[in-house]
Coordinates of C-alpha atoms in Angstrom, one line a residue:
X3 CA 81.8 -23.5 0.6
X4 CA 78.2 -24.0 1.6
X5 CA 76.6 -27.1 3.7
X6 CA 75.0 -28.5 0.3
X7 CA 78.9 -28.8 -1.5
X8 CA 80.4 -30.4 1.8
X9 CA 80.0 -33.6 3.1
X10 CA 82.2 -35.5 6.3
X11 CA 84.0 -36.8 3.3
X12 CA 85.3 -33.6 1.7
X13 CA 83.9 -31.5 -0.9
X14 CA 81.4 -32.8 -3.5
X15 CA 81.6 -31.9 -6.8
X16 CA 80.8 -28.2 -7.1
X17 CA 76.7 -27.4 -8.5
X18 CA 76.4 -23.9 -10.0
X19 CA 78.3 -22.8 -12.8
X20 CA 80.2 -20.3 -10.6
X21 CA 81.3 -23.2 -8.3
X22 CA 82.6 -25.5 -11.0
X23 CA 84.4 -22.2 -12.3
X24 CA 86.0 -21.6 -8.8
X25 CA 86.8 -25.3 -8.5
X26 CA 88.8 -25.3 -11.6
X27 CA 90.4 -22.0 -10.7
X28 CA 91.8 -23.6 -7.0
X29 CA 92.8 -26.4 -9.3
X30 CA 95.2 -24.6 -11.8
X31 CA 96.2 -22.3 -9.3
X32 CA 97.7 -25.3 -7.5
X33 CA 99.3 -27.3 -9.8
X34 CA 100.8 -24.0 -11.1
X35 CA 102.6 -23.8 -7.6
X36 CA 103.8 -27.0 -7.4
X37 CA 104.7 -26.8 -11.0
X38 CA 106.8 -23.6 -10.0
X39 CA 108.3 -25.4 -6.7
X40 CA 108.6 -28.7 -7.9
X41 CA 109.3 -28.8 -11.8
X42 CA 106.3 -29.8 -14.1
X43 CA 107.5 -33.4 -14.7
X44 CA 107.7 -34.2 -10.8
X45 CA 103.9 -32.9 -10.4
X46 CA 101.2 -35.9 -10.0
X47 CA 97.9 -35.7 -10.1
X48 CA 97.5 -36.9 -6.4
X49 CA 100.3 -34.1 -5.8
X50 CA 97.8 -31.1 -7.0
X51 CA 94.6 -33.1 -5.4
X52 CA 96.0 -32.8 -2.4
X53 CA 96.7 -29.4 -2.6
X54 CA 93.2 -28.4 -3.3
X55 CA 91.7 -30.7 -0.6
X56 CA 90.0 -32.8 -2.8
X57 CA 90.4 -36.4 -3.4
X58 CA 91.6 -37.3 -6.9
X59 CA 88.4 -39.3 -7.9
X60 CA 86.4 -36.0 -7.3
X61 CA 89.2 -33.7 -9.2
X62 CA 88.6 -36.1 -12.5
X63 CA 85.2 -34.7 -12.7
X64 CA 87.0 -31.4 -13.4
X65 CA 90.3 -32.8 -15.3
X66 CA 90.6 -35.6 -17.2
X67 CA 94.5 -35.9 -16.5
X68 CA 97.5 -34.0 -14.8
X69 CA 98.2 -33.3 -18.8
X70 CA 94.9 -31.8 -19.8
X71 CA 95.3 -29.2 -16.1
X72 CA 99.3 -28.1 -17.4
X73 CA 98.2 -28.0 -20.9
X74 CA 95.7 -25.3 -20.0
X75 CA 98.5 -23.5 -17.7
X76 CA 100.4 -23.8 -20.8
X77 CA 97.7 -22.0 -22.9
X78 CA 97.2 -19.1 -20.3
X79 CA 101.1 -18.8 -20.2
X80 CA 100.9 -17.7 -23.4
X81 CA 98.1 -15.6 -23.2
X82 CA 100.0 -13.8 -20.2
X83 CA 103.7 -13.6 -22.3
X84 CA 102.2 -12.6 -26.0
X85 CA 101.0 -8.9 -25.1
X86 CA 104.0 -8.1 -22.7
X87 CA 106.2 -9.6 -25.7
X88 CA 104.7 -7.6 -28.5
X89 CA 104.7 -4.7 -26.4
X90 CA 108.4 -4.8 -25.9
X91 CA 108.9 -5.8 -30.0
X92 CA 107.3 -2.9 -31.2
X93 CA 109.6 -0.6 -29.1
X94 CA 112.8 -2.5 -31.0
X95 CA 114.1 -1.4 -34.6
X96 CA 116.8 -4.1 -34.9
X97 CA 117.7 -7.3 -35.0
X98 CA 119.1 -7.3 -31.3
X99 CA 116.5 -5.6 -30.0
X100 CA 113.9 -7.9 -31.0
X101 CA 116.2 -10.9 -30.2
X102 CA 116.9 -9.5 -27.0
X103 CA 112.8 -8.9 -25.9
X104 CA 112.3 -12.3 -26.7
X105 CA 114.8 -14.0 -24.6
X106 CA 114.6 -11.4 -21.6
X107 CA 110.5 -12.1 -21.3
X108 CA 111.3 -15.8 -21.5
X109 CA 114.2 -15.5 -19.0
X110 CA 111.5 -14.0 -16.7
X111 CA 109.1 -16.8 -17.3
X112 CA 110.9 -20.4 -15.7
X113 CA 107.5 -21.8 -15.4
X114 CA 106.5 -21.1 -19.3
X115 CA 109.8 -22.1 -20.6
X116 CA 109.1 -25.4 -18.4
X117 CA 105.7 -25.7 -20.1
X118 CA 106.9 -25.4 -23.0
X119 CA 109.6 -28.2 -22.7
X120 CA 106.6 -30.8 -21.7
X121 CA 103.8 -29.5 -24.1
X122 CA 105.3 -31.8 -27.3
X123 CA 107.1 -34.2 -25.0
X124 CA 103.7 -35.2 -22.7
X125 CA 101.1 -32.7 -22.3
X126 CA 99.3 -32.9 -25.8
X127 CA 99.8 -37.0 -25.6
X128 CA 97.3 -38.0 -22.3
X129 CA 94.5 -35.5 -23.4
X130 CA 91.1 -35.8 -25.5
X131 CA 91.6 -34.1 -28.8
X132 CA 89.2 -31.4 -28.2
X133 CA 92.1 -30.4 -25.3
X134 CA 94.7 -30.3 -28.0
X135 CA 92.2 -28.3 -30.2
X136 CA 92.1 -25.6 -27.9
X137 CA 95.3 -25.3 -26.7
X138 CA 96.8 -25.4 -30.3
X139 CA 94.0 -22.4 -31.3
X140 CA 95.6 -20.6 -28.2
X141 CA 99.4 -21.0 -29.3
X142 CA 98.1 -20.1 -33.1
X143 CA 96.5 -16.9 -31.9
X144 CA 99.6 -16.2 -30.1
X145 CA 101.8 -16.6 -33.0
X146 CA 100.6 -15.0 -35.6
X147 CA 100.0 -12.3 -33.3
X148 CA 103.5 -11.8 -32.4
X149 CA 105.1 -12.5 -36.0
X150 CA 102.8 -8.9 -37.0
X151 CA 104.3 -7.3 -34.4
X152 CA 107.7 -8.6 -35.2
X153 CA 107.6 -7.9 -38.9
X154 CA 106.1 -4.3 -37.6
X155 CA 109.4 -3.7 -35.7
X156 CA 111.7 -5.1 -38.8
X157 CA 109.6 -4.5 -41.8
X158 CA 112.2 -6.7 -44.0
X159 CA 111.5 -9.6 -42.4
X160 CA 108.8 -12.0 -44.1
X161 CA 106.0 -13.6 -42.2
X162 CA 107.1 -17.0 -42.6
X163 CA 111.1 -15.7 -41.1
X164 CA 108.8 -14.5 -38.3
X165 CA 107.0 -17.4 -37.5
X166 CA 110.1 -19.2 -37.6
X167 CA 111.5 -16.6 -35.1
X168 CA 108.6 -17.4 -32.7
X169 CA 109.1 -21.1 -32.9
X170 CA 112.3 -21.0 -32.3
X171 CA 112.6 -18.8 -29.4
X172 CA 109.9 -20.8 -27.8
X173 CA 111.9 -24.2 -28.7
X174 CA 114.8 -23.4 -27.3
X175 CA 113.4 -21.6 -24.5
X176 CA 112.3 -24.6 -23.5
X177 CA 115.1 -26.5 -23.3
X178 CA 117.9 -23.9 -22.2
X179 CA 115.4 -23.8 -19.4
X180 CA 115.8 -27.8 -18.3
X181 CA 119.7 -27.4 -19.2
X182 CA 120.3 -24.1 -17.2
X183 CA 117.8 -25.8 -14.3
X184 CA 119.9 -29.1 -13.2
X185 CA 119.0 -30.1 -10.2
X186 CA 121.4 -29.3 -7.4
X187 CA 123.6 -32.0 -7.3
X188 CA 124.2 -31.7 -10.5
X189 CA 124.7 -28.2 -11.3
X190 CA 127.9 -28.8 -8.4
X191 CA 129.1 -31.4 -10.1
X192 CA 129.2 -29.1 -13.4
X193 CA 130.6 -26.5 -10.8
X194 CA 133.2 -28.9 -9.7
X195 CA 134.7 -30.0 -12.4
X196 CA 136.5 -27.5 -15.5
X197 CA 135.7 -30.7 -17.9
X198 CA 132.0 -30.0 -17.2
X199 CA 131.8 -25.9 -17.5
X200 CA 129.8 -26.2 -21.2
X201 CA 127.4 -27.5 -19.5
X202 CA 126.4 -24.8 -17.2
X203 CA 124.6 -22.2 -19.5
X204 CA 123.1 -18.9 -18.7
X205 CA 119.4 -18.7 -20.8
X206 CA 118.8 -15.3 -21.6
X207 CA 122.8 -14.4 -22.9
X208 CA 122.5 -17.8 -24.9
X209 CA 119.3 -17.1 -26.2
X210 CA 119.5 -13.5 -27.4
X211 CA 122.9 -14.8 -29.5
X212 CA 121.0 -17.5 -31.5
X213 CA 117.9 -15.1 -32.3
X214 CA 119.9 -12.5 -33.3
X215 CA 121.8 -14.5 -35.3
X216 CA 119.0 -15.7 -37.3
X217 CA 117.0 -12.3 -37.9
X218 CA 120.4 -10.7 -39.3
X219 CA 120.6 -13.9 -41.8
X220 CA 117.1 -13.6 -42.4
X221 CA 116.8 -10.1 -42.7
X222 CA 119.8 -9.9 -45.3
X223 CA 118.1 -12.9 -47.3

């Protein structure tokens, strides 16, 4: 940081292009660790200020709300899962194949199927609409880019069956992800007690069952 973007208060608002760009960067890049450590719902604004050293009045200059900085980690999430996912459908010829790239490459992705949980619950309702704009152009690239590659891999499929597919893998992602994640005290209580086993699920297993469960009725419709 030069002399002219510091100040014996802290950092002042970034100048250049470049800077701003950086600025936003450190910003993402740290609520997307705390979201990771933490869970997304626990992460406050003052949480991922003082993470990147700033102080939150200066950090509004960059993000209007905590919502409008994990809505954007929500719309690179999926631009980081579409291409692996596609990848892996177009190597599949079945039902269970395709069910089963799905839920592994959301199994991998805790932080995505978090994101996902909070995007309808909170993340779209404390933004401007331009922020809802672009994430939902983001998630609507993503989809119909994955229902080709789905319908490539299982040409009997229709594109609407597809779609559907995507949506809800991604729904239920979302929340086998919260109900898999307890916190601890919890998940020993579920441990603890034979009443309670339902309630301690394993995602991926769980996930691959229901999509492949679907495509086959789709597929014979």
């Amino acid at each position: 940081m030069t002399q002219q973007e510091t100040s014996v208060s802290g950092p002042r608002r970034a100048r250049s292009p470049e800077a701003k760009a950086a600025r936003e960067h450190a910003i993402l890049d740290a609520a997307r660790a705390l979201g990771r450590e933490r869970g997304i719902r626990t992460v406050t604004l003052t949480d991922i200020a003082d993470a990147v050293g700033m102080h939150k009045s200066a950090m509004l200059r960059y993000f209007e709300t905590r919502e409008e900085i994990f809505l954007r980690l929500t719309a690179e999430a999926w631009r980081e899962w579409t291409p692996v996912l596609c990848e892996r459908v177009r190597h599949a010829s079945t039902a269970d194949g395709v069910a089963a790239a799905f839920a592994s490459t959301l199994a991998a992705r805790g932080a995505f199927c978090d994101l996902l949980a909070q995007a309808p619950l909170n993340l779209e309702r404390n933004v401007s609409i331009e922020a809802v704009r672009s994430y939902k152009l983001t998630s609507g690239e993503s989809l119909a880019e994955i229902a080709d590659a789905v319908r490539e891999a299982l040409p009997g499929l229709s594109d609407p069956a597809a779609r559907d597919l995507v949506a809800a893998a991604t729904s239920l992602a979302g929340t086998f992800w919260q109900i898999s994640t307890p916190p601890p005290e919890i998940a020993e209580l579920y441990r603890s007690d034979p009443r309670l086993g339902h309630a301690l699920i394993d995602l991926e297993p769980r996930l691959r069952r229901i999509l492949r469960t679907y495509l086959t009725g789709a597929l014979a419709a």
